Tab-separated table of C-alpha atoms in Angstrom:
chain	number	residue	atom	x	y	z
A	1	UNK	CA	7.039	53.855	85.494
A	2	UNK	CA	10.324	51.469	85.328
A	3	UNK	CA	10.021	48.472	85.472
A	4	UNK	CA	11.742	45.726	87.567
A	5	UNK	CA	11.756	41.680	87.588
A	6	UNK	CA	13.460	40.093	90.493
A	7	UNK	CA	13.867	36.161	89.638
A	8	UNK	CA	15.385	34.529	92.726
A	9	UNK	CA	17.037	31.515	92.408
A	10	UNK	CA	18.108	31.224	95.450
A	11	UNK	CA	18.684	27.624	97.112
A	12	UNK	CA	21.625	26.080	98.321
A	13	UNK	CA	24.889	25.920	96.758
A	14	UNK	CA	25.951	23.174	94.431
A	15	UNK	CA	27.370	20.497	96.206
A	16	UNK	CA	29.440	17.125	95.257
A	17	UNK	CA	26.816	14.718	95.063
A	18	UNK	CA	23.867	16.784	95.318
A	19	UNK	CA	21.413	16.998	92.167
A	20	UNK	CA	21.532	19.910	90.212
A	21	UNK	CA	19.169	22.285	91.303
A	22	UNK	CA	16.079	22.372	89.497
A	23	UNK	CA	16.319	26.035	87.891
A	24	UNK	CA	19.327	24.268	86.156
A	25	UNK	CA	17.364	21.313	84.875
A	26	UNK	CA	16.888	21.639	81.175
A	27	UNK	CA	13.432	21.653	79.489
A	28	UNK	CA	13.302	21.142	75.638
A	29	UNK	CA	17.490	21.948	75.778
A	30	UNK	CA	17.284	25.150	77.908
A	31	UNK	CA	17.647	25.561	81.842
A	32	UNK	CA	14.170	25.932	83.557
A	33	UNK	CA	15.900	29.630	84.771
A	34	UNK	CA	16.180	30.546	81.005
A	35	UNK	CA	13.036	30.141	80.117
A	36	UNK	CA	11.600	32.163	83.394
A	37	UNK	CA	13.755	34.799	82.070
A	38	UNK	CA	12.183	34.543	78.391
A	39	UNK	CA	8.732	34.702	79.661
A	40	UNK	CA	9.705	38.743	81.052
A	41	UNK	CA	11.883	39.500	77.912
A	42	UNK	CA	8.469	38.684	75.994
A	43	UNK	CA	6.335	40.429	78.262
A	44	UNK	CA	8.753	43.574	78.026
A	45	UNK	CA	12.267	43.587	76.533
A	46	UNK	CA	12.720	47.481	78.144
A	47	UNK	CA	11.841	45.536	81.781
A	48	UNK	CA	14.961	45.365	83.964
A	49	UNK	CA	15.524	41.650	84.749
A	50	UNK	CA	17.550	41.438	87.738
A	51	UNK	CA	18.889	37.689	88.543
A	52	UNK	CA	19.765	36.814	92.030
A	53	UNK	CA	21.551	33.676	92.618
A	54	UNK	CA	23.911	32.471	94.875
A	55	UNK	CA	27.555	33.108	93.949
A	56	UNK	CA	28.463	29.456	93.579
A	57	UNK	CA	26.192	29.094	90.533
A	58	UNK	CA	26.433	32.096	89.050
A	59	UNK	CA	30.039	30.984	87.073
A	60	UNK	CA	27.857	27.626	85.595
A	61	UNK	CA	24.789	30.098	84.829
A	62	UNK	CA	27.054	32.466	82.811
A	63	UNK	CA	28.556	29.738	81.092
A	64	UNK	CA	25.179	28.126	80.028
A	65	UNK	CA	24.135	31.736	78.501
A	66	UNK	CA	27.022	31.954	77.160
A	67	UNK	CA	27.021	28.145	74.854
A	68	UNK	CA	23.081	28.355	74.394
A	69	UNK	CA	23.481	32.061	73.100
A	70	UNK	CA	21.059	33.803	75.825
A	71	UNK	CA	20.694	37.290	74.362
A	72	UNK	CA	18.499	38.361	77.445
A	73	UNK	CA	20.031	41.306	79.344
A	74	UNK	CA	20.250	40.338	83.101
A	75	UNK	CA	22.260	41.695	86.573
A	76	UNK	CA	23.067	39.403	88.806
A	77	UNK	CA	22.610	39.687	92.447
A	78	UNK	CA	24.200	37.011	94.787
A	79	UNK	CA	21.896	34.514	97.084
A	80	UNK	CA	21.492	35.076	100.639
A	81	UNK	CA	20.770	33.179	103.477
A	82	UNK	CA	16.767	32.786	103.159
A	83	UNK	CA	14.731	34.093	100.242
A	84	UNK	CA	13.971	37.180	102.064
A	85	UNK	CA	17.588	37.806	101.901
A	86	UNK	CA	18.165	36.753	98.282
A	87	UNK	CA	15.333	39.719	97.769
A	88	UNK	CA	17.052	42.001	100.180
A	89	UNK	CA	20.019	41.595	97.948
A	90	UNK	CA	18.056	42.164	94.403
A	91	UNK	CA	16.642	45.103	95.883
A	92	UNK	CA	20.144	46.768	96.313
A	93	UNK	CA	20.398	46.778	92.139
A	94	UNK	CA	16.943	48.401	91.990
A	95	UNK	CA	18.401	52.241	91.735
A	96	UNK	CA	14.877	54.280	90.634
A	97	UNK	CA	11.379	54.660	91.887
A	98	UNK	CA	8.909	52.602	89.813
A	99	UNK	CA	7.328	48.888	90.139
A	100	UNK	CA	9.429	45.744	90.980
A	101	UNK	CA	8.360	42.348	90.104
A	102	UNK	CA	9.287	39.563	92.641
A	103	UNK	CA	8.874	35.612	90.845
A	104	UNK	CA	10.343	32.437	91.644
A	105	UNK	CA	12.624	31.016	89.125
A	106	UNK	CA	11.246	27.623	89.003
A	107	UNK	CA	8.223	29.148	88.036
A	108	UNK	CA	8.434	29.200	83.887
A	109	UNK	CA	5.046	29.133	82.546
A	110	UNK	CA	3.604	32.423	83.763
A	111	UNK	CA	1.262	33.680	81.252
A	112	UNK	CA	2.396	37.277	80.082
A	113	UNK	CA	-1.241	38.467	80.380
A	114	UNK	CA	-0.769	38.016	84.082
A	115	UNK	CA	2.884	39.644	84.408
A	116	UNK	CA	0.937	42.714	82.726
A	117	UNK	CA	-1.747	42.231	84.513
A	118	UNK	CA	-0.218	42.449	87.987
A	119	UNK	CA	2.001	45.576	86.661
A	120	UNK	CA	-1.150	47.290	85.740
A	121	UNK	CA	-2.964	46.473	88.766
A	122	UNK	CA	0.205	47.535	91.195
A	123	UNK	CA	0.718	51.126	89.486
A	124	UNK	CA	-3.094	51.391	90.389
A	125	UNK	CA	-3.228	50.343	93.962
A	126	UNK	CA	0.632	49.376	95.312
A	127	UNK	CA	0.587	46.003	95.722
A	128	UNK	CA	-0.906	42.856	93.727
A	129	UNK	CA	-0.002	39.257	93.807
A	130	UNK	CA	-1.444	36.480	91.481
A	131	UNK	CA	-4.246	33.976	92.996
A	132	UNK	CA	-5.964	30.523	91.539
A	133	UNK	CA	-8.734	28.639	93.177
A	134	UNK	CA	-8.408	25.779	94.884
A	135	UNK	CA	-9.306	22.551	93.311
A	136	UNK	CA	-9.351	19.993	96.167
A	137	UNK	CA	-11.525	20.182	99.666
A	138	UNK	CA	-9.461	21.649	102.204
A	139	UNK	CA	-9.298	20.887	105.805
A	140	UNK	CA	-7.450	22.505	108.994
A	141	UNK	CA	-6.229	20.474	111.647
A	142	UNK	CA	-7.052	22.720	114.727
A	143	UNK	CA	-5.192	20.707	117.598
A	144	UNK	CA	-2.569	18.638	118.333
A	145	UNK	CA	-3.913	15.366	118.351
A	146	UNK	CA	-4.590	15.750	114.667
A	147	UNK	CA	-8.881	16.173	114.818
A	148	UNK	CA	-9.728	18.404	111.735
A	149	UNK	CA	-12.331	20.826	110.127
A	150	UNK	CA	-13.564	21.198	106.920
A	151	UNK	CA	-12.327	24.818	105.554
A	152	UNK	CA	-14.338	27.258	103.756
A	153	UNK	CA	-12.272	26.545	100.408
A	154	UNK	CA	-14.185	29.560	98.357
A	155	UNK	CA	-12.284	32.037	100.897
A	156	UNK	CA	-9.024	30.644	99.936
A	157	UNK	CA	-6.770	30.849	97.012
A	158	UNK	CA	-3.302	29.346	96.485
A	159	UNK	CA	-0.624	32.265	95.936
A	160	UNK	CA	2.094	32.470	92.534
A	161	UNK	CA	4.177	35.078	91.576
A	162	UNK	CA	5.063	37.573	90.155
A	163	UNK	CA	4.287	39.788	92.858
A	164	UNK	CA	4.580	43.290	92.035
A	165	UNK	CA	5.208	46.358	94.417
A	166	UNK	CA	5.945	50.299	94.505
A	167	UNK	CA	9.318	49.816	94.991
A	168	UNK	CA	9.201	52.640	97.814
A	169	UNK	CA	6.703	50.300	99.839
A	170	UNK	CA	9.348	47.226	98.750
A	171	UNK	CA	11.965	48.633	99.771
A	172	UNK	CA	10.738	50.347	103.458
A	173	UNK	CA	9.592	46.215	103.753
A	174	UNK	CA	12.511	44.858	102.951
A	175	UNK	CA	14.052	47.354	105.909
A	176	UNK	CA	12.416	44.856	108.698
A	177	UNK	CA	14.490	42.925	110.688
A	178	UNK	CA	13.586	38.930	109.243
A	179	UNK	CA	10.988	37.129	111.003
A	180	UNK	CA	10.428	33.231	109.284
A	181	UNK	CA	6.708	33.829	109.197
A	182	UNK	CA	7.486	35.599	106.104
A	183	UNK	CA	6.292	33.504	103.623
A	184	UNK	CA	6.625	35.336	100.670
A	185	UNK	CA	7.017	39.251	99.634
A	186	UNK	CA	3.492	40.059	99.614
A	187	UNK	CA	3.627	39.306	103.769
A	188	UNK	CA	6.719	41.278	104.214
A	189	UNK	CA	5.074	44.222	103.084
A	190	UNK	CA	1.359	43.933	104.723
A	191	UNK	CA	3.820	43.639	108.036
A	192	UNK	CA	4.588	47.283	107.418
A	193	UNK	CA	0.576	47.853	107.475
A	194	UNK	CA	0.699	47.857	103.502
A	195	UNK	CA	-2.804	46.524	101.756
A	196	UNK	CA	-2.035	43.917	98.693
A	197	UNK	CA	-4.647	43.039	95.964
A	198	UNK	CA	-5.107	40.056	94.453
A	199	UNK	CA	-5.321	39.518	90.284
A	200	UNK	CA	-6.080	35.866	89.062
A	201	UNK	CA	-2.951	34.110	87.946
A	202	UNK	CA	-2.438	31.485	85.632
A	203	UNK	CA	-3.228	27.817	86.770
A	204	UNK	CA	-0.176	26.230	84.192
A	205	UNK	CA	1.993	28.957	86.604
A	206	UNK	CA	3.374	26.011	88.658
A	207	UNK	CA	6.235	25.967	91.340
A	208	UNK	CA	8.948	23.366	89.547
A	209	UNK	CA	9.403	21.389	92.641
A	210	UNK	CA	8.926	17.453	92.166
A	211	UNK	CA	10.438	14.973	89.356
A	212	UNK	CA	6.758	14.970	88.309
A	213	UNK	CA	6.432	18.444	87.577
A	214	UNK	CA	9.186	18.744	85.353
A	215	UNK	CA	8.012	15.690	83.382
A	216	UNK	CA	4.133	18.067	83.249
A	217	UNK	CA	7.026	21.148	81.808
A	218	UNK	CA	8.514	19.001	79.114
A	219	UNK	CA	5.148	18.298	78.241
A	220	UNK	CA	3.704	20.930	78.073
A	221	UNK	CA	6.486	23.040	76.719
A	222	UNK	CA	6.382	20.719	73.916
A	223	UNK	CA	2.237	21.182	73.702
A	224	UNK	CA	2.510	25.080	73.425
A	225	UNK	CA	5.646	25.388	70.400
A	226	UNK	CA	3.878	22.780	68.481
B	1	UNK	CA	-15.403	-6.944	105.923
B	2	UNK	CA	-17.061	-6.874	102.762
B	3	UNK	CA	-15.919	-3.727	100.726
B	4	UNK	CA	-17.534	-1.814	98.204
B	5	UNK	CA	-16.274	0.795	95.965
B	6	UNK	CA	-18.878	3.696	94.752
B	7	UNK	CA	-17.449	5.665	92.220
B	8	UNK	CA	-18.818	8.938	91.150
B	9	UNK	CA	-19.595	10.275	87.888
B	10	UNK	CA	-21.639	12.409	88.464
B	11	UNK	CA	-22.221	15.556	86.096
B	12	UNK	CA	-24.349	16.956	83.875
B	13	UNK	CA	-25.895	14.771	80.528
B	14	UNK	CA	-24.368	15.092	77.233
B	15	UNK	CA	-25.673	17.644	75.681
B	16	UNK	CA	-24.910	18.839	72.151
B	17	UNK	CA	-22.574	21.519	71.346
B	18	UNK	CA	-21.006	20.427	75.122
B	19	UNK	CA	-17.783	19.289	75.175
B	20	UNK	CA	-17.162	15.595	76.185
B	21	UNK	CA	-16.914	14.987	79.808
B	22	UNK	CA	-13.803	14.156	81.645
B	23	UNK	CA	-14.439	11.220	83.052
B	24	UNK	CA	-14.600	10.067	79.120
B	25	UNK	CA	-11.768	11.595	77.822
B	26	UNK	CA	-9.515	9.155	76.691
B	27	UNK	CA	-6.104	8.830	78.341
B	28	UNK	CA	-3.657	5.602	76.066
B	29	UNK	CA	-6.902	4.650	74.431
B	30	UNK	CA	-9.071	4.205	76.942
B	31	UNK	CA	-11.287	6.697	79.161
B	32	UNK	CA	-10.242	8.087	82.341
B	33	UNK	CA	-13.291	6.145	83.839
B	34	UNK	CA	-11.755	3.066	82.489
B	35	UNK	CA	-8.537	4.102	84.492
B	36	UNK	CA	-10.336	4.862	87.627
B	37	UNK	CA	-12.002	1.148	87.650
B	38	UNK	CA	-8.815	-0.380	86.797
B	39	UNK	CA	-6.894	0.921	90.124
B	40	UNK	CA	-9.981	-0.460	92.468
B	41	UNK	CA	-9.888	-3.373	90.491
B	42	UNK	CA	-6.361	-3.905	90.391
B	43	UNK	CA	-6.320	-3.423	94.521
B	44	UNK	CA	-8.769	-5.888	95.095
B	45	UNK	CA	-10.327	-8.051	92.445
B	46	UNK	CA	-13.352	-8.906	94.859
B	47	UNK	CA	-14.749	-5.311	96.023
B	48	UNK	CA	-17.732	-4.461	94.601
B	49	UNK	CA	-17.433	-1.872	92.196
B	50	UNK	CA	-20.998	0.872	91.787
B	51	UNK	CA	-20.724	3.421	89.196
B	52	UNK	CA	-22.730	6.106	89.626
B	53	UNK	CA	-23.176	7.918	86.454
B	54	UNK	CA	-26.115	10.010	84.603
B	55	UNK	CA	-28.513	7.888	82.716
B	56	UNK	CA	-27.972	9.287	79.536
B	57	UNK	CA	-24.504	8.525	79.547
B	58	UNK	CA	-24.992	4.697	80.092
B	59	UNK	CA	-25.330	3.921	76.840
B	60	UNK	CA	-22.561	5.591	75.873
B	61	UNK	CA	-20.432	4.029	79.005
B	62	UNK	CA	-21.671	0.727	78.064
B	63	UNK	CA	-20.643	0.701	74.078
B	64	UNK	CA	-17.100	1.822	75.373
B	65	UNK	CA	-17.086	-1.219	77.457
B	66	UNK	CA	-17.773	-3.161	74.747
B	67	UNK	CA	-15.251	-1.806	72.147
B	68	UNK	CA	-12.513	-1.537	74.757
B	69	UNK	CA	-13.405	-5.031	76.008
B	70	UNK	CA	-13.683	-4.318	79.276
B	71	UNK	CA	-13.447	-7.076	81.762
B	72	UNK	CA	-14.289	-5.698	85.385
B	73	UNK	CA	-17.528	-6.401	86.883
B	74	UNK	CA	-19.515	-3.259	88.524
B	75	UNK	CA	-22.572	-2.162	88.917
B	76	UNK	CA	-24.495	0.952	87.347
B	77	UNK	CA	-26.486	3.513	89.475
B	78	UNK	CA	-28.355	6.540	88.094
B	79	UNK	CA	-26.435	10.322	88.813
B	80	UNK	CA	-28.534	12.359	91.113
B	81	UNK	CA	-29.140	16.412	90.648
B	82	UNK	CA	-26.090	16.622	92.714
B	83	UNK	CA	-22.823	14.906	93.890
B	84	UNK	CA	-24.702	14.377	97.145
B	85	UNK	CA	-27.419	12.707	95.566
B	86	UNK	CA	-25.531	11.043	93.485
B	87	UNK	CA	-23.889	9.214	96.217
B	88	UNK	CA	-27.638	8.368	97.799
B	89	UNK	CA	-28.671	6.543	94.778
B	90	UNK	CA	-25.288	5.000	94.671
B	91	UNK	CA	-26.033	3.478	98.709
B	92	UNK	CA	-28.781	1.637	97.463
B	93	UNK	CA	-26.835	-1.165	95.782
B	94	UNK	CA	-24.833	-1.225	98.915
B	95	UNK	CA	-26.829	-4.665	100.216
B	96	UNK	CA	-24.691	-5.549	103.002
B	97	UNK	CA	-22.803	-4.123	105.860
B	98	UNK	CA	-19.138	-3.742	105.281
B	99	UNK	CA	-16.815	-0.945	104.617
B	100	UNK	CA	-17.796	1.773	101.574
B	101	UNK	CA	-15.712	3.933	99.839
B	102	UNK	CA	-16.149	6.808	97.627
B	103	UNK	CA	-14.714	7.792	95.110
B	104	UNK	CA	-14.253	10.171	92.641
B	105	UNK	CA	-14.309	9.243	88.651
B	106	UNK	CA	-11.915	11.701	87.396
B	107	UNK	CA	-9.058	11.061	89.677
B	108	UNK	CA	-7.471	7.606	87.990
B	109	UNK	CA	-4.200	7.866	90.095
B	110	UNK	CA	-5.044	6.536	93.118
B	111	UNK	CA	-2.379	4.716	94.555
B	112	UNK	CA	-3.418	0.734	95.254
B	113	UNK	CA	-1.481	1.512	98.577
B	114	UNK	CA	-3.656	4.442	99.474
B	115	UNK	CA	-6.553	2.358	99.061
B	116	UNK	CA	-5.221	0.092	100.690
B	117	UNK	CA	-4.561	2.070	103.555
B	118	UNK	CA	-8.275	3.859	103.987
B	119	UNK	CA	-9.742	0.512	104.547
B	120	UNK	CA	-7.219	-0.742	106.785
B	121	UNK	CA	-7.793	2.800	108.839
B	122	UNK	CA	-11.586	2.621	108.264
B	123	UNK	CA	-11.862	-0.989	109.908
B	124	UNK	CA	-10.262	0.355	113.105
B	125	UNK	CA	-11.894	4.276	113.327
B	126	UNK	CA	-14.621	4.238	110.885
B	127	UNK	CA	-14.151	6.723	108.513
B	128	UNK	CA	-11.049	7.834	107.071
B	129	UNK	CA	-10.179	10.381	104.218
B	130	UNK	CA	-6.592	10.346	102.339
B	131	UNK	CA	-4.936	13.998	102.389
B	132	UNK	CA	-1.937	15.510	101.195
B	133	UNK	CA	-0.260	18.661	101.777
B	134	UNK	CA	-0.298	22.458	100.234
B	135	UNK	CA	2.331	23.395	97.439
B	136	UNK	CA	1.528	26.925	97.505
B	137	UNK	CA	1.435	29.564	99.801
B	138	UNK	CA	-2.644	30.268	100.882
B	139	UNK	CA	-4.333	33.073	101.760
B	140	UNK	CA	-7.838	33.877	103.142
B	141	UNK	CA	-10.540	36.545	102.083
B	142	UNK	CA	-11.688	37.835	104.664
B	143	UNK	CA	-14.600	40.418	103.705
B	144	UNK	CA	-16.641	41.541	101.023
B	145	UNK	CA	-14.232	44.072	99.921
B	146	UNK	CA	-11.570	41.053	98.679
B	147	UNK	CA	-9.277	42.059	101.506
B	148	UNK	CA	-7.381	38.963	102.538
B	149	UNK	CA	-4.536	37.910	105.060
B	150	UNK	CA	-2.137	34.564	104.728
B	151	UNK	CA	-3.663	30.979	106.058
B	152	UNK	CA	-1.427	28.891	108.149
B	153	UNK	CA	-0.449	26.368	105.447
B	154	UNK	CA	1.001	23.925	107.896
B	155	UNK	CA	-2.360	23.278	109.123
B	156	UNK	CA	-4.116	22.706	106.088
B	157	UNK	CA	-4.765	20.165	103.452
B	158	UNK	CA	-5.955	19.178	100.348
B	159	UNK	CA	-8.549	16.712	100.420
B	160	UNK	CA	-8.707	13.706	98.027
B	161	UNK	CA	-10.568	10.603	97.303
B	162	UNK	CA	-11.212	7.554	98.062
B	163	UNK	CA	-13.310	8.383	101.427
B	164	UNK	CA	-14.084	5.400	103.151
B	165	UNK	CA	-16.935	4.766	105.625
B	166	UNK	CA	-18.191	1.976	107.659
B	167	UNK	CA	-21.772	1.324	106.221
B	168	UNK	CA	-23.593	2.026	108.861
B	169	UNK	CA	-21.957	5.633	109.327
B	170	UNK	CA	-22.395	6.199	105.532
B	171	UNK	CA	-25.907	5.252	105.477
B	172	UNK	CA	-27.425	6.995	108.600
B	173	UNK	CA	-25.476	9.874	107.511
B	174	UNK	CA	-26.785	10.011	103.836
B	175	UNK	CA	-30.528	9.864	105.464
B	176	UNK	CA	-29.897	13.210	106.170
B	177	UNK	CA	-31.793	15.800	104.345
B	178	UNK	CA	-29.347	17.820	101.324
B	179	UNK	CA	-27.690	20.758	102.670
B	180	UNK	CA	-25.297	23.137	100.011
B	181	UNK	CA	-22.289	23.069	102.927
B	182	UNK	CA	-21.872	19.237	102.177
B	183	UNK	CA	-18.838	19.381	100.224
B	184	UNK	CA	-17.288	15.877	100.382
B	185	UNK	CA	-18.721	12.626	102.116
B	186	UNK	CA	-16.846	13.399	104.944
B	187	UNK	CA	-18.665	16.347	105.855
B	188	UNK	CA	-21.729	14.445	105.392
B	189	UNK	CA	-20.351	12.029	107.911
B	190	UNK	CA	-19.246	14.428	110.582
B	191	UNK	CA	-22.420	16.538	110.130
B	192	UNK	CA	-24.247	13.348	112.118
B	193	UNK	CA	-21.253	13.498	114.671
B	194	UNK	CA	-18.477	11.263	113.789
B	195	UNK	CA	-15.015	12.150	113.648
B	196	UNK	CA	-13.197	11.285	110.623
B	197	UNK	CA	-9.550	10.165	110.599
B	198	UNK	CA	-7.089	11.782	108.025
B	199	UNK	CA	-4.373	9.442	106.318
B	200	UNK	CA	-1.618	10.685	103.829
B	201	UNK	CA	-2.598	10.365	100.287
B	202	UNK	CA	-0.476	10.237	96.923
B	203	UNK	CA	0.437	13.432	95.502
B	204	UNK	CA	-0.066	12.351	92.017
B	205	UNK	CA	-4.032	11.714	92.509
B	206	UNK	CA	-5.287	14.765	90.990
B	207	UNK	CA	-9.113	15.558	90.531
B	208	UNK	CA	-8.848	16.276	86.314
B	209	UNK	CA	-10.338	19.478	85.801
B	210	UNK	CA	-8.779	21.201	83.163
B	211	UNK	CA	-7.545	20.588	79.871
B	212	UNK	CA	-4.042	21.090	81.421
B	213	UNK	CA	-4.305	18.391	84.084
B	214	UNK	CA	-5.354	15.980	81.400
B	215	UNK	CA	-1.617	16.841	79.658
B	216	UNK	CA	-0.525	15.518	83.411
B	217	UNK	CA	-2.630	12.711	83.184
B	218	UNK	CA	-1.106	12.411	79.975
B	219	UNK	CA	2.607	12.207	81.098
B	220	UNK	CA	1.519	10.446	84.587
B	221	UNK	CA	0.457	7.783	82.591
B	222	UNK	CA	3.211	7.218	79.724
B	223	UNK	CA	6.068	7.165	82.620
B	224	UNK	CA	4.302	4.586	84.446
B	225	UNK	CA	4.264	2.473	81.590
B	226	UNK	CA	7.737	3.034	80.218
């Protein structure tokens, strides 16, 4: 079956005065977006790597491929509004049945056992998305004045990407109208009644989000090429 | 109030062939144990510090303290068969009433503010826990089967360490007989009917569990010092 990778980058547009946005932020002298793309190429060079990102960046990203050399064929797809619009618009370069691959951009370190992994399991049963245990105790705060629970943290698991899809049942999804309880792809398409299976990811799989955790990337970037 | 400060070490005995365990790992030349004592120690000079950690790794704890030269006073308590016992045997140094907290060994990060904080809030309410929020999207299992639907992150949270208890609470609640849902001195606490008060905690005070999170400890550490 064909293979697809959406990466979405989506995020605001770069602004006077804003930082740059951390899929731009380089890690050992490459943008954290590059290396999310190497991790697929490695997996699968024949895997179509659709980028979507929103049309203000897209003339610095082409310019950073083209001074650091990136020999990774990519499309580009523009940003929308939310991420479930960014994904709309990926989906419109997706132009044959197979499976398509939705991961966040700031996520780099994705093992490629689990990228296969996920494809394998989604030609099997439609729908898989990559889960790690919890570490920490969890509690729910069940009213307003703040009293809490313990939870049951062996019944949940923290959700990564790639999540990976029949692209018929991604695309009929991606046909609903928005609704911001969406959280990520694998709720768009249970909404249309779909069943999605869960693989175990990689705990290093981390969502780039703090100054920390790019300091934790450099480091262990630097850990794995040594 | 007089404060004390139990931290656990809990664990299984070194065995041979095992690897050495995290709380002795060393992070800039000294163990993460070292660390942990350091931030209590560094808060307030005059708590009383009770380590609670297997017998058969005394030894080995006190020749590090030796070498390393280590300055701040505690106390040694045996490790029980498990955390929960552990933290019985650790009571029974506690030889006044005051305020207690609890603490996990292998989470050095604590910030002197959140400790800070817990006994503040404990003075007023009684028991207090430190909690941060969920990176990552969570879902729930729901059955058997490995069927699962998405958890309301917005009410949930990760639960850290220190847990701090007025004395009293602590030690009527630890006269209760072991029971496998006890999964963090808080639950211990409410179990005998108290509510326990959340407070925000520092992101960066991760339990270190795997070799990964020791690289973070790694960075954590060098960037504070820089």
């Amino acid at each position: 079956m064909k293979r697809y990778v959406l990466i979405v980058a989506g995020g605001k547009g770069i602004r006077m005065g804003n930082e740059l946005p951390k899929q731009f932020i380089p890690l050992n002298g490459r943008p954290v977006l590059m290396h999310t793309l190497e991790r697929f190429y490695r997996w699968d060079i024949s895997a179509e790597i659709i980028l979507v990102l929103p049309e203000t960046h897209q003339p610095y990203w082409n310019m950073l491929c083209k001074e650091l050399n990136c020999r990774i064929p990519h499309k580009l797809a523009n940003g929308g509004e939310t991420r479930f619009h960014s994904v709309q618009n990926g989906l419109s370069l997706v132009n044959e049945p197979g499976l398509v691959a939705v991961h966040d951009g700031v996520r780099p370190f994705v093992s490629v056992e689990v990228i296969e992994h996920c494809f394998t399991e989604a030609e099997r049963s439609g729908a898989v998305i990559p889960v790690v245990p919890l570490v920490d105790s969890i509690r729910e705060r069940y009213d307003e004045s703040g009293l809490s629970r313990p939870a049951d943290r062996g019944r949940l698991v923290a959700v990564q990407t790639p999540q990976v899809f029949n692209s018929d049942w991604l695309f009929e999804a991606y046909r609903q109208a928005y609704r911001p309880d969406f959280t990520d792809d694998a709720s768009v398409v249970e909404a249309k009644g779909y069943s999605v299976a869960l693989t175990p990811g990689n705990q290093e799989n981390i969502k780039l989000t703090t100054p920390f955790d790019l300091l934790v990337a450099e480091v262990y970037l630097r850990n794995q090429t040594e």
